[in-house]
Every structure is written in structure tokens, then in C-alpha cells.
XYZ file of C-alpha atoms in Angstrom:
569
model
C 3.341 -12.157 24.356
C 0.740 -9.377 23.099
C 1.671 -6.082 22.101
C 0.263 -3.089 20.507
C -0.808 -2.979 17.079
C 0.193 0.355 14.832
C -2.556 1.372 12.861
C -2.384 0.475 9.183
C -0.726 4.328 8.165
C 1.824 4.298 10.572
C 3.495 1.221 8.638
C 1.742 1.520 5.392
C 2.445 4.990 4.516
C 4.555 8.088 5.982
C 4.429 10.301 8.010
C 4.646 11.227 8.144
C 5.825 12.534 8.259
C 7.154 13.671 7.224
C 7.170 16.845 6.537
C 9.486 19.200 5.340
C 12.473 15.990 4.308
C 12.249 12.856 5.287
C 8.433 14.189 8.564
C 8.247 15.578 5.375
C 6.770 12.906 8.044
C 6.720 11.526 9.946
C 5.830 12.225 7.463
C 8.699 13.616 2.383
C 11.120 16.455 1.521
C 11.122 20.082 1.381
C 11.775 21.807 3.785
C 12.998 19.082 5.786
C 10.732 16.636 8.329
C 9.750 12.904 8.763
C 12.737 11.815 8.206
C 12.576 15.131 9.807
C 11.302 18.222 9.649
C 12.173 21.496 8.033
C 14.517 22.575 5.207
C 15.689 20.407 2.799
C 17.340 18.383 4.702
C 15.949 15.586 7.705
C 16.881 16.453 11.203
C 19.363 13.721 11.667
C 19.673 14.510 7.983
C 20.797 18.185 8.577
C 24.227 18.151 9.533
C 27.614 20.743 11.827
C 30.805 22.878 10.021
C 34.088 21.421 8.655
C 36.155 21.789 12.244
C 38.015 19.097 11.830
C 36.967 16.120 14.695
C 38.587 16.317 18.255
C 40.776 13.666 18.114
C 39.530 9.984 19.811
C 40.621 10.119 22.959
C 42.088 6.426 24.284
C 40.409 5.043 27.089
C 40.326 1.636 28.402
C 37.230 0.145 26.706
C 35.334 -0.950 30.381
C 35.798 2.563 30.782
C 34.713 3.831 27.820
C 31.550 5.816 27.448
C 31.252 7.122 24.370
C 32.600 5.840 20.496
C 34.898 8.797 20.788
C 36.602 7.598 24.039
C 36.662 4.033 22.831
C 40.363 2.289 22.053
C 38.980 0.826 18.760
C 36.441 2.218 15.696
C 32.593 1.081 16.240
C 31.248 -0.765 13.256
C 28.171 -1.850 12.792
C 25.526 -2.426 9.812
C 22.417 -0.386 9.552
C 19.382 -1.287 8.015
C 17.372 2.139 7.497
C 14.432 3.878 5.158
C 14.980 6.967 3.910
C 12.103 9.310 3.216
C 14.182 11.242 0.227
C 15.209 10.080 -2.939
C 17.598 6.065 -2.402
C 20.778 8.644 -4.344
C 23.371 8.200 -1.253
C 27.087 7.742 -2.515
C 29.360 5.524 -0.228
C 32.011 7.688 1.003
C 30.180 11.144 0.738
C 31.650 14.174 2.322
C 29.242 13.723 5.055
C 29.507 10.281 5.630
C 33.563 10.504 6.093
C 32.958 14.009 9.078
C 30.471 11.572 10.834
C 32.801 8.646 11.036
C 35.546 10.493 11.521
C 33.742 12.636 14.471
C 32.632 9.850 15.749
C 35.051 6.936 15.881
C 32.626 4.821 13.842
C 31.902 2.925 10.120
C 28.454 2.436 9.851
C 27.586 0.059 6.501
C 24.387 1.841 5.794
C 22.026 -0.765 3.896
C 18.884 2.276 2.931
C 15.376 1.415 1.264
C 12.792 3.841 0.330
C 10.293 4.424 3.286
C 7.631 3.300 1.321
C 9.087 -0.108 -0.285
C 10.202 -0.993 3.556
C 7.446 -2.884 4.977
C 6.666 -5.453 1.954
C 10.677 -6.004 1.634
C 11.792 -5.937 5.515
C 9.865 -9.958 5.513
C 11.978 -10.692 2.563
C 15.096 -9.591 3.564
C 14.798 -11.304 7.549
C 13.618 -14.695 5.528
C 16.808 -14.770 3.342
C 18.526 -14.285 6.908
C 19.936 -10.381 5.481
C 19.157 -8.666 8.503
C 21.855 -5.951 9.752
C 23.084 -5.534 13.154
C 20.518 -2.516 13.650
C 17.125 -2.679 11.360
C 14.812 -0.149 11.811
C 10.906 -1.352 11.029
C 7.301 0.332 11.792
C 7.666 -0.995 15.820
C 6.976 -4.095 17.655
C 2.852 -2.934 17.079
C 3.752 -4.512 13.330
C 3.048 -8.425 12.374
C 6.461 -9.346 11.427
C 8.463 -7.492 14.111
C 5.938 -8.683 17.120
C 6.763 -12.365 15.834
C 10.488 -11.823 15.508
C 10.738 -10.175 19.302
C 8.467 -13.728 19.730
C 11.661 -15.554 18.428
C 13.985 -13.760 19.843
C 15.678 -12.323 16.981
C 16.038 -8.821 18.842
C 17.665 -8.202 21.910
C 15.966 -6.403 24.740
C 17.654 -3.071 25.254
C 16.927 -2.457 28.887
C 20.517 -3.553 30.779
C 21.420 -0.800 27.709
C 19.287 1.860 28.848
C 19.987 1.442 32.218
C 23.926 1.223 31.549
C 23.444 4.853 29.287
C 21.161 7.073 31.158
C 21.468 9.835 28.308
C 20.556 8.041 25.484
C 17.426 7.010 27.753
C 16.799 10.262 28.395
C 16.585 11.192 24.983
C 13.634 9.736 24.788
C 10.546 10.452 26.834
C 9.226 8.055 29.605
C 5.524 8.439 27.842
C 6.956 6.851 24.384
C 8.997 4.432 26.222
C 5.987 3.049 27.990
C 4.403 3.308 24.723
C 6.366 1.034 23.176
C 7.226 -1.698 25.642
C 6.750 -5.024 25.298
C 4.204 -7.247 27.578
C 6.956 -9.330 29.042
C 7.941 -5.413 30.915
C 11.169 -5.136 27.880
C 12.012 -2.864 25.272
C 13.163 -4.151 22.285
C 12.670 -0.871 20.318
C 13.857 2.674 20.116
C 11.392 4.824 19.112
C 11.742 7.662 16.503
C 9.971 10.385 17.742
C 7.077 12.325 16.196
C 4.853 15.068 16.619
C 1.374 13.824 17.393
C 0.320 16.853 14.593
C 2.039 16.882 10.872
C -0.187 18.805 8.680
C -0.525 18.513 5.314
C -2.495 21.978 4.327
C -3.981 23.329 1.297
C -1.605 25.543 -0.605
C -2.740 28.416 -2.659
C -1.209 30.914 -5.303
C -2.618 33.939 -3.661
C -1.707 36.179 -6.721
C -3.562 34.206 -9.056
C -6.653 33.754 -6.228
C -6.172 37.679 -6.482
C -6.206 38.006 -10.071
C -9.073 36.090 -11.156
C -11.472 37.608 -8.175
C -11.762 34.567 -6.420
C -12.314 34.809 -2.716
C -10.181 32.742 -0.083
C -12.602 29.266 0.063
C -13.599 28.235 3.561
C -15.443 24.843 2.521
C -14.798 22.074 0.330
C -17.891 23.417 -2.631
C -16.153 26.536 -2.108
C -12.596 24.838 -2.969
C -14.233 23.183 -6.049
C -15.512 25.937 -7.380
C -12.285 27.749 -6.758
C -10.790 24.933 -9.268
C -13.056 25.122 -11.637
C -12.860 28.748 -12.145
C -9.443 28.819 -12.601
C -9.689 25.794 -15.236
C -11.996 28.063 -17.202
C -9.760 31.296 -17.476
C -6.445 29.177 -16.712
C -6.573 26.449 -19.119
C -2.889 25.826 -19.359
C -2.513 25.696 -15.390
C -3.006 22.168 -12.944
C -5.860 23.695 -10.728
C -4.865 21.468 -7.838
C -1.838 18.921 -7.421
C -0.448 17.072 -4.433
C 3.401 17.529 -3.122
C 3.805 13.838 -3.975
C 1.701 11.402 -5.747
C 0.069 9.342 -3.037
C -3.414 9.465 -1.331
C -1.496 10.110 2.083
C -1.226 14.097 1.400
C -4.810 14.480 0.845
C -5.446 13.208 4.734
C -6.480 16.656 6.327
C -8.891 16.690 3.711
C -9.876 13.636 4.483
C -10.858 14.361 8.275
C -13.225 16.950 6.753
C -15.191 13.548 5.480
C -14.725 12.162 8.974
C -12.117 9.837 7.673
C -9.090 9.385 9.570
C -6.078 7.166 7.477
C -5.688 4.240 9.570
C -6.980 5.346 12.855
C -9.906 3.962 14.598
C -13.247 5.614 15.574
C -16.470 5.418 16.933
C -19.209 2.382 14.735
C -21.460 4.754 12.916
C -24.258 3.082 13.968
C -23.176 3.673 17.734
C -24.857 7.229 18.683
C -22.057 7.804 21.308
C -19.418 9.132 19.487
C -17.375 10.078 22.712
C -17.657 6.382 24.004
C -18.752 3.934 22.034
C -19.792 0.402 23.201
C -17.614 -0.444 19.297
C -14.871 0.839 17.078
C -13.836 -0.071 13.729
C -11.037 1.268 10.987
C -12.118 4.776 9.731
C -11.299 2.977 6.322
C -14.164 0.340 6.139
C -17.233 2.942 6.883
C -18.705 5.477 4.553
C -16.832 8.561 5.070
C -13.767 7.127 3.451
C -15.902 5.661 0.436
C -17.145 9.689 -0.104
C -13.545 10.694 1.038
C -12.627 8.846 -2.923
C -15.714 9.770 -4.544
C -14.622 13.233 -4.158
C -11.218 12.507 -6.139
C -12.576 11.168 -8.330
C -15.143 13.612 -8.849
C -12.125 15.842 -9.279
C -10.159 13.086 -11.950
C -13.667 13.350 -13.640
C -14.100 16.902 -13.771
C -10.005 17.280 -14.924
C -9.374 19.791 -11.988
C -6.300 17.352 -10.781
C -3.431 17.029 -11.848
C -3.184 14.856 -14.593
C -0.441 12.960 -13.338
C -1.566 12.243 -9.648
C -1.264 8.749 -8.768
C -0.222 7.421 -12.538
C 3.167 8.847 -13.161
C 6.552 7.345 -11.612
C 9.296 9.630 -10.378
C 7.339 13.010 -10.262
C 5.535 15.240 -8.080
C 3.538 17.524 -7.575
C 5.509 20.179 -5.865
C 7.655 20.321 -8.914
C 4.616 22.451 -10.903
C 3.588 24.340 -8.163
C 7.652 25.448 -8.291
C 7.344 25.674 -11.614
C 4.076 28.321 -11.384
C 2.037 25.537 -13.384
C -0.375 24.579 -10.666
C -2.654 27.005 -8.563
C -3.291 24.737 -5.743
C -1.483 21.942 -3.791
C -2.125 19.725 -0.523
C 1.777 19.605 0.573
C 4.117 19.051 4.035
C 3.321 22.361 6.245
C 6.999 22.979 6.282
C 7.263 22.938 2.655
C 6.977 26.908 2.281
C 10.473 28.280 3.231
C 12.372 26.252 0.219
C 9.084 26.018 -2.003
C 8.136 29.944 -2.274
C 11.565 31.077 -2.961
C 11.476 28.382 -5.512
C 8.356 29.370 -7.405
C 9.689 33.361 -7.284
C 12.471 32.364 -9.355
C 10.227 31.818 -12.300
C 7.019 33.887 -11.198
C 9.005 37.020 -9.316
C 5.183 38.229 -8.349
C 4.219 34.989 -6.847
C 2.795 34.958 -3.250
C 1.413 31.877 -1.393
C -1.106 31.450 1.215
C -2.850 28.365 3.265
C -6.527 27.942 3.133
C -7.934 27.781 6.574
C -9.272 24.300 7.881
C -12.115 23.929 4.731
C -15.692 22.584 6.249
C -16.539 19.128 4.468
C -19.569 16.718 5.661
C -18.276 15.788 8.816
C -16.171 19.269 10.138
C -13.255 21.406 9.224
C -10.281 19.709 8.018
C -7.786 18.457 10.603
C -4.498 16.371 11.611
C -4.858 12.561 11.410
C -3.636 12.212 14.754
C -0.065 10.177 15.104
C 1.206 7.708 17.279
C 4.133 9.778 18.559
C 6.681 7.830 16.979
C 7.595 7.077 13.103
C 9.247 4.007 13.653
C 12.541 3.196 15.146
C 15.129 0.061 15.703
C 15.956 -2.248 16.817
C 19.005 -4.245 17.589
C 19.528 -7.951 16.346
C 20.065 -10.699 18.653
C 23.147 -11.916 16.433
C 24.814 -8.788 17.033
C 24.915 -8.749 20.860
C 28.586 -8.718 20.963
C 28.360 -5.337 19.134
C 25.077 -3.844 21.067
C 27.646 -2.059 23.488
C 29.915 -0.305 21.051
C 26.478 0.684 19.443
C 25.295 2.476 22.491
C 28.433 3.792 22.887
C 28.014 5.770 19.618
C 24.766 6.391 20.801
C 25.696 8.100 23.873
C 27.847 10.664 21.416
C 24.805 10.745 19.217
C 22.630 12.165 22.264
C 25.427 14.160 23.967
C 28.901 15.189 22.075
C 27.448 14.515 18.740
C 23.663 16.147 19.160
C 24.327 19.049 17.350
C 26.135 17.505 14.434
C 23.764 15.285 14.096
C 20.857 17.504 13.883
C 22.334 20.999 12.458
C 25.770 19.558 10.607
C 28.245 21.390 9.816
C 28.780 25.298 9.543
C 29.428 26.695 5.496
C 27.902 22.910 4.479
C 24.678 22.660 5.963
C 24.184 25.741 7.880
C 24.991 29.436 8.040
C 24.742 31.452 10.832
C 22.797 34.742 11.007
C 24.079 38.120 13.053
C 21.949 36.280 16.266
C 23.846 33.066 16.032
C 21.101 31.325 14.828
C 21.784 28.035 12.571
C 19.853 28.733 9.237
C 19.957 25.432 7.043
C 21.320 25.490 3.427
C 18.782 24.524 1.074
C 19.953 21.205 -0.871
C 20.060 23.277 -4.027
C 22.985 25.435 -2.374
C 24.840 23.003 -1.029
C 27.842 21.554 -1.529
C 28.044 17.618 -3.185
C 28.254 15.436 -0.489
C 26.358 17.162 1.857
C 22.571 17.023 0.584
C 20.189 15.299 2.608
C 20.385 12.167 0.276
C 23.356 12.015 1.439
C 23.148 12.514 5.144
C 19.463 10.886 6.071
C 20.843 7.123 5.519
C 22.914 7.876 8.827
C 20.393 9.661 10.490
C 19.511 8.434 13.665
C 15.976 9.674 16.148
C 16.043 12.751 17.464
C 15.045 13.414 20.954
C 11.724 13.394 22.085
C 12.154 17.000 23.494
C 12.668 18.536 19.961
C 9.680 17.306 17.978
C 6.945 19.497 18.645
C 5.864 21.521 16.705
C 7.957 20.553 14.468
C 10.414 17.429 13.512
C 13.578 18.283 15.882
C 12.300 21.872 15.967
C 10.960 24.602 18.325
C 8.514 27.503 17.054
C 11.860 29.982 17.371
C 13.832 27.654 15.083
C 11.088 27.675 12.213
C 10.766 31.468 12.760
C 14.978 31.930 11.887
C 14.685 29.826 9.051
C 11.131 32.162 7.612
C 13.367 34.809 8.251
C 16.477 33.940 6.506
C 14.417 33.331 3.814
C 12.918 36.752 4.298
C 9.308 35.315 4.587
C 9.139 36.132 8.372
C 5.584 37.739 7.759
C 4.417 34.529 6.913
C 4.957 32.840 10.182
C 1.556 33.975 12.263
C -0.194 32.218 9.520
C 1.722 29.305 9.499
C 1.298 29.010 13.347
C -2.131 29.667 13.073
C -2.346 26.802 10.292
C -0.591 24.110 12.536
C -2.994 25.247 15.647
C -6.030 25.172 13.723
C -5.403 21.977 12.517
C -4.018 20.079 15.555
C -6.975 21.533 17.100
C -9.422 19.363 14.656
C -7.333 16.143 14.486
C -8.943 12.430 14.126
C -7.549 10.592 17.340
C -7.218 6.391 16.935
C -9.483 4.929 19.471
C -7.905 1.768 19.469
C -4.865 3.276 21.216
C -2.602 0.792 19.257
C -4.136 -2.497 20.051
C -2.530 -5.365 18.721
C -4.773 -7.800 16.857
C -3.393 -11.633 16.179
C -5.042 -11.534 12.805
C -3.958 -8.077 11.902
C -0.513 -8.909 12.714
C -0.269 -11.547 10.893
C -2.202 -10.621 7.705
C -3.928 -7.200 8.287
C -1.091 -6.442 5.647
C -1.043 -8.350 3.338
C -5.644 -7.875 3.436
C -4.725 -4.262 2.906
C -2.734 -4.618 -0.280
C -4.697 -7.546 -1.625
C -8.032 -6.194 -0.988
C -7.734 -2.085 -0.239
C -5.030 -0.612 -1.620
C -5.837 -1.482 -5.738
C -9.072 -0.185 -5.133
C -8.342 3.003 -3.669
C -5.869 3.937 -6.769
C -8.353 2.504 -9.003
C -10.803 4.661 -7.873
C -9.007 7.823 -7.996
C -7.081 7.084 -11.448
C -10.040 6.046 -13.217
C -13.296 8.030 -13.585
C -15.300 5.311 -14.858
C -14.960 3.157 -11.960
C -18.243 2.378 -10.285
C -18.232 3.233 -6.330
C -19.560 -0.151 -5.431
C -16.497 -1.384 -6.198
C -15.129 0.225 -3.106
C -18.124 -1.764 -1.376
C -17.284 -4.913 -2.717
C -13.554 -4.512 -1.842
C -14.259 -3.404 2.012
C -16.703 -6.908 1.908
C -14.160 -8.823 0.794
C -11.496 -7.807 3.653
C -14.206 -8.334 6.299
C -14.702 -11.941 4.955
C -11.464 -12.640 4.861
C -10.029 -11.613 8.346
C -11.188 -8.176 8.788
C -14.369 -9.112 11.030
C -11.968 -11.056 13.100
C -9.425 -8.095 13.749
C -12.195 -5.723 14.231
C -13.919 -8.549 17.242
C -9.795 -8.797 18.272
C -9.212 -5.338 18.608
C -12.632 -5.020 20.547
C -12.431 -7.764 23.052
C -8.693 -6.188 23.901
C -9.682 -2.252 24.358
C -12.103 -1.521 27.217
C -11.597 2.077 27.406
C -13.236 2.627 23.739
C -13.896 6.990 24.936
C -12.601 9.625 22.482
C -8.408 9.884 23.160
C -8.538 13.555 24.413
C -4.922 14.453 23.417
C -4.153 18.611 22.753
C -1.968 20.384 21.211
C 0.578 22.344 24.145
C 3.772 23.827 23.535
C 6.381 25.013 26.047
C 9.632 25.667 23.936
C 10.881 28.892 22.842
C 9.031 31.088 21.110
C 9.531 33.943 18.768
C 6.956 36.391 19.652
């Protein structure tokens, strides 16, 4: 059986994002996505108001179609990653409305996102695997052999048997992720195809030393260095969090695109190539890290960035100790108010897409979906009462599970619009640490632009924050750069090798070079040659002839940004 492979971001990194929470993507918190999107707290992490649950309803269980209408509580384990900090408390406020709500105890077994995919092997050797384990998708090595086994159960009798948890997700990311053999063994988180991660500026200080808004990456630099000069005691430019991953619209500006495929450089086809390869073993992503370090060398980073454990950077730009960040593009609403509490005058601004050597900066194109689960094989006495609480999840339950609960997560403005509580407001119990371990995907209808949100949605949040005159230019931000985003040419192929150690290659071989690079000044740049060399010879020229041999359509994906939910103009 041969399925897809994800490219080496999608399970390496976030997404993702992330985004404001867990899209703080995919892809990181803020204001809340990947483990959703916008406002401190993930979309399945957000949560509906103290009303006490309708009371379970007895029904015979054959006739049963939700947990709420079943004559016995659904329990089940759940193996998950969680984008925000590991913190969750066993018996939280929130976890006690959702089983109560829902007729269920969930044993929630959580990992950071980022420690998932080198301790999800582990875990399935020592035999702990939970009744529902969420991974990076049946694209990924050790998933596509364990579907081989048969350690997952295919979820199509399911599907069939609950039309509207089917329907929660679209019919273009179900074919997406199906298995050769016609099957599903996955559900799919959703994701936006675009999660930018734009430049943030201090437009007070921009304003107060003279310096004009930058429109290329010399122009950016020189920004920096300026305000080094008269600004000695202030981080010219941080990152929201410590990781290479939120410098990857800056990256497309070098023509490198995290993880996805392109065009062979030496092909002069761009639009179709006769061969592709990984954007991350071909120049652009070699001067992609010469310019941090560049930066590292010329002490206009943050000092911390990439070294220290436990911080980020998003805490100095809050602060009013940093000028400039790369950050989640639905950071804004819960990071401005933030930095006016101790710089009143503050005012924040993106820089438009910044020209580099290959183009304007841009959206590494997604997959779109940010993992997902899957059910285990063992557990196929349970997979029914699981659906069942999925069925409330997509129905009875939606709105819980993506707004929460009234005077704990949300508020309501004089429209009737749900505005979400920032974490720092809310009550103990009912922070997003405490909500995103029982978070489950949202549907595939409420993910663009944002992570479970529509244009309207972001605009009622700006506004409750009373920054509604920022939202043409964060529209314009999120157009611009969808507009410019590095597509994967491989459309997800799945390579033998890769699956089986494109992984472990990456961390052996790529990975300690790339923070080696960036940390250290000193470090030569044909070290970055020597460390691409030594993936090819040891199973990187095979996945790139695998990948190859399996795509025939190598053209330029053509896929553009459209959006048909409600607006606010």
C-alpha cells in the first residue's frame, strides 16, 4: 500500500499553524490558531457559558445517535499535541462542562506539538497507544507502516453510519487523505492553505527615529541597524517563538519554501519541470541562513533566539523591548493591548511583503490539514461510542466546542457577537491550556481565512479590542501574502525511503546544522554544504529519484486564495 508523503514541515514543525493559539498554526499562541486560530485560546480550545448541560436523554443504545442520547457515559483515551504550554490540570473547570455536556470522560494523554513526532514511535513500540492518537497523517513513516499492520481501523462503515461528522469535513481533504486500498484511516484537522507569519513593527518608534516603512530585505536591515545605533537598550528584531519556522515568509523572499518541493534549479522551466527536489537541499535555503546569521553576527537579533529554553520572543515585543518581530498574523488583537499597558503610545504596523533575491515574501503554502487521528484497531469495540460523541461534537456540541462558554470564554457585544476572553482575563480552569488537550478538528468550512474563523469573526474580535482600524491592513497582509505563497510540487508524494528514515536524515544530518548556523557566527557556510551532501549520500538521492518516478504532473500547483464567508465591509 502507497500513500502520500507530508512534506518534512508539516510533521517536523507547526503550523502551523498555528497561529494565533495552538494555528498559532497550523501553526503557537496568541491570539488563538493552529491548534487554532485567534485569541488566546485554540478553536476547539475556545470554549460556551456556564448553562448548566441539558440533561442525557436515555435512549436505547442501537438507537442512539449522539453521546448525549446514549444510556451509558463514552470513555475513551486520547492521545493529543497541544500547541500551548503541556500546564492542563485533570479535572479543570472546563474539562468537568465538556464531560458533563457531553455524556463523556475522555483520559486526555497531551505532548507538546513539537516533541510529538520523535516520541509517538516510542510510545506505539512500548505498546502505550490510546484508543484515539492523533499523528502528522498516514503521509508520515511510522503511521503509513502502522495502517500497513493494521493497528488503525478504517473509519469508512463510520462515516457512512454518521453523515454529519462526514460532512464536517470537506470531500477535497477526504480524498486527500485516503489511503490506496480506497479507506480512510484518518480524520483530518483542517487548515488554511495560508498562515502568515508577517513582519511586525513598532510604528511609533519607526516614527520617531525617521525611519521610513522598509519594502525590501536591505531596507529591513538597515531599518535594524539604525535603531541599534540610537536604541541600544532595545532587541531590533525578535521572533514570536524561538524556532526557524516563524522566519518562513521571509524565507520565500530567498525562494525557499520549509519543506515543500519546487522546481531543480538547473531546470529552466520553473512552471513544469522535467525534476523537483526539497526547497531545503538547493541554494536559496543555504542564503535563507546566511542571512541570520548575518543578523547573529551583526547583533541585530535577539540575543536569545534559538539558545534560550522557555522564552519567547513575543514576551519583549509586549514588554516594548524589541522594535521588530516575525510573529502568528493573528497575534495583534491580544499582543497590542499588551504592549500599551507598558508603552500607552505604542502603535504597531505590518511591513508589506519585503522583496528578497527571489520575490516578495509569501505563505509557505500548507497541505490543508495539520494533522488529525486516528482510531486504534484495539479499540474497535469503543470506535462507535466515539463517533457518537463525535456526532455532538459536529452538531449539538459545535458551538461549545469552538466558542465555550458565555462569562468564561466569551462575552457578547450589543450585536450578539461572541468576543473571546483573553487567557489573562479569564477565569482558572478555563485558559486554553486547559481546554486545547480536548480539542477536537474543526470543520473544514470554518478555516479560511482564519483557524475556525470567517473575516466577520476576526473583525468583532479587532473591534472589541477597539483596534477595528487595523483590520484593512491586516486583510491586506493575509492577501498579499497568500497571493506570493511557495506551493509543494510534490503534491504529497510518499517516498519508501522518506518514510522510513527521511526523519530521522533530517535530525541527524539537517536540523543541528541549521541551529548551528544561526546560533553561532563563526560557523563556516560550507558546513551547510557538507551537511546537505551527507543526507543525499545517505538516502536523500533515493527519496528525491522516489518522489520523481511517483509524480508525473511535476507543473506549478496553481492553488488561490478565494473567500466566500461573511464579511465585514
Amino acid at each position: 500500500m502507497k500513500t502520500k508523503q507530508m512534506s518534512r514541515r508539516d510533521f517536523l514543525r507547526v503550523a502551523g499553524v498555528t497561529g494565533a493559539s495552538a494555528v498559532l498554526a497550523a501553526c503557537t499562541q496568541a491570539a488563538s490558531p493552529s491548534a487554532p486560530a485567534a485569541t488566546s485560546a485554540p478553536a476547539a480550545t475556545s470554549a460556551p457559558a456556564a448553562t448548566s448541560a441539558p440533561a442525557a436523554t436515555a435512549v436505547p443504545a442501537a438507537e442512539a445517535k449522539m453521546s448525549t442520547q446514549a444510556d451509558h457515559v463514552i470513555k475513551f483515551s486520547y492521545f493529543r499535541p497541544v500547541w500551548g504550554p503541556a500546564t492542563h490540570q485533570k479535572g479543570s473547570a472546563y474539562e468537568l462542562e465538556l464531560f458533563k455536556r457531553a455524556n463523556v470522560e475522555i483520559e486526555s494523554q497531551i505532548i507538546p506539538v513539537f516533541d510529538i513526532e520523535a516520541k509517538f514511535p516510542v510510545l506505539v513500540a512500548g505498546g502505550t497507544i490510546a484508543d484515539v492518537m492523533w499523528s502528522a497523517g498516514p503521509n508520515w513513516g511510522p503511521v503509513h507502516d502502522m495502517i500497513e499492520q493494521g493497528a488503525f481501523l478504517p473509519l469508512d462503515d463510520l462515516l457512512a453510519k454518521y453523515p454529519d461528522v462526514k460532512s464536517a469535513i470537506s470531500d477535497g481533504l477526504w480524498e486527500m487523505v485516503k489511503s490506496p486500498d480506497g479507506k480512510h484511516y484518518f480524520f483530518p484537522n483542517p487548515l488554511s492553505f495560508w498562515v502568515p507569519f508577517p513582519v511586525y513593527y513598532r510604528a511609533d518608534i519607526f516614527k520617531e527615529l525617521n525611519i521610513t516603512e522598509p519594502t525590501t530585505l536591505d531596507e529591513l536591515v538597515a531599518a535594524l541597524k539604525t535603531i541599534k545605533a540610537k536604541k541600544p537598550d532595545m532587541v531590533p528584531l525578535t521572533a514570536h517563538e524561538y524556532s526557524l519556522w516563524y522566519f518562513q515568509n521571509v524565507a520565500v523572499s530567498f525562494g525557499y519554501g520549509f519543506g515543500n518541493w519546487t522546481a531543480d534549479p538547473a531546470d529552466p522551466n520553473k512552471d513544469k519541470p522535467n525534476k523537483i527536489v526539497p526547497s531545503e537541499y538547493i541554494p536559496p535555503a543555504k542564503d535563507f541562513l546566511a542571512w541570520l546569521q548575518q543578523l547573529r553576527k551583526d547583533e541585530l537579533i535577539d540575543p536569545d533566539y534559538m539558545i534560550a529554553q522557555g522564552k519567547k520572543g513575543v514576551d519583549k515585543f509586549n514588554a516594548g523591548t524589541a522594535a521588530v518581530m516575525v510573529g502568528h498574523w493573528m497575534g495583534l488583537p491580544d499582543w497590542l493591548p499588551e504592549l500599551r499597558k507598558s508603552v500607552p503610545t505604542a502603535d504597531v504596523a505590518f511591513m508589506p511583503p519585503l522583496k528578497g533575491p527571489a520575490g516578495p515574501m509569501g505563505c509557505v503554502q500548507l497541505s490543508g490539514y495539520d494533522r488529525g487521528f486516528s482510531i486504534a484497531a484495539k479499540s474497535k469495540d469503543k470506535a462507535d461510542d466515539i463517533f457518537k460523541f463525535l456526532d455532538w461534537v459536529y452538531t449539538a456540541g459545535y458551538d461549545f466546542m469552538t466558542n465555550g462558554v458565555e462569562g468564561k470564554t466569551y462575552t457578547l457585544d450589543k450585536d450578539g457577537n461572541k468576543i473571546s476572553i483573553p487567557d489573562t482575563k479569564r477565569e482558572k480552569g478555563w485558559t486554553g491550556d486547559q481546554i486545547e488537550p480536548f480539542g477536537f478538528p474543526p470543520k473544514s468550512a470554518n478555516v479560511t481565512p482564519g483557524y475556525n474563523q470567517s473575516w466577520y469573526d476576526i473583525y468583532t474580535l479587532y473591534k472589541a479590542r477597539g483596534l477595528q482600524d487595523k483590520m484593512p491592513m491586516v486583510r491586506k497582509m493575509y492577501e498579499d501574502m497568500a497571493a506570493n505563497s511557495f506551493p509543494d510540487y510534490s503534491r504529497g508524494a510518499y517516498s519508501p525511503t522518506g518514510g522510513k528514515k527521511g526523519s530521522q536524515l533530517y535530525t541527524q544530518y539537517i536540523k543541528p546544522m541549521e541551529e548551528k548556523i544561526v546560533i553561532d557566527p563563526t560557523v563556516p557556510m560550507t558546513t551547510w554544504d557538507d551537511a546537505v551532501k551527507n543526507w543525499m549520500d545517505n538516502g536523500g538521492s533515493d527519496i528525491i529519484k522516489e518522489v520523481n518516478d511517483i509524480v508525473k504532473d511535476k507543473s506549478r500547483p496553481n492553488i488561490k486564495y478565494t473567500y466566500s464567508g461573511k464579511d465585514y465591509k
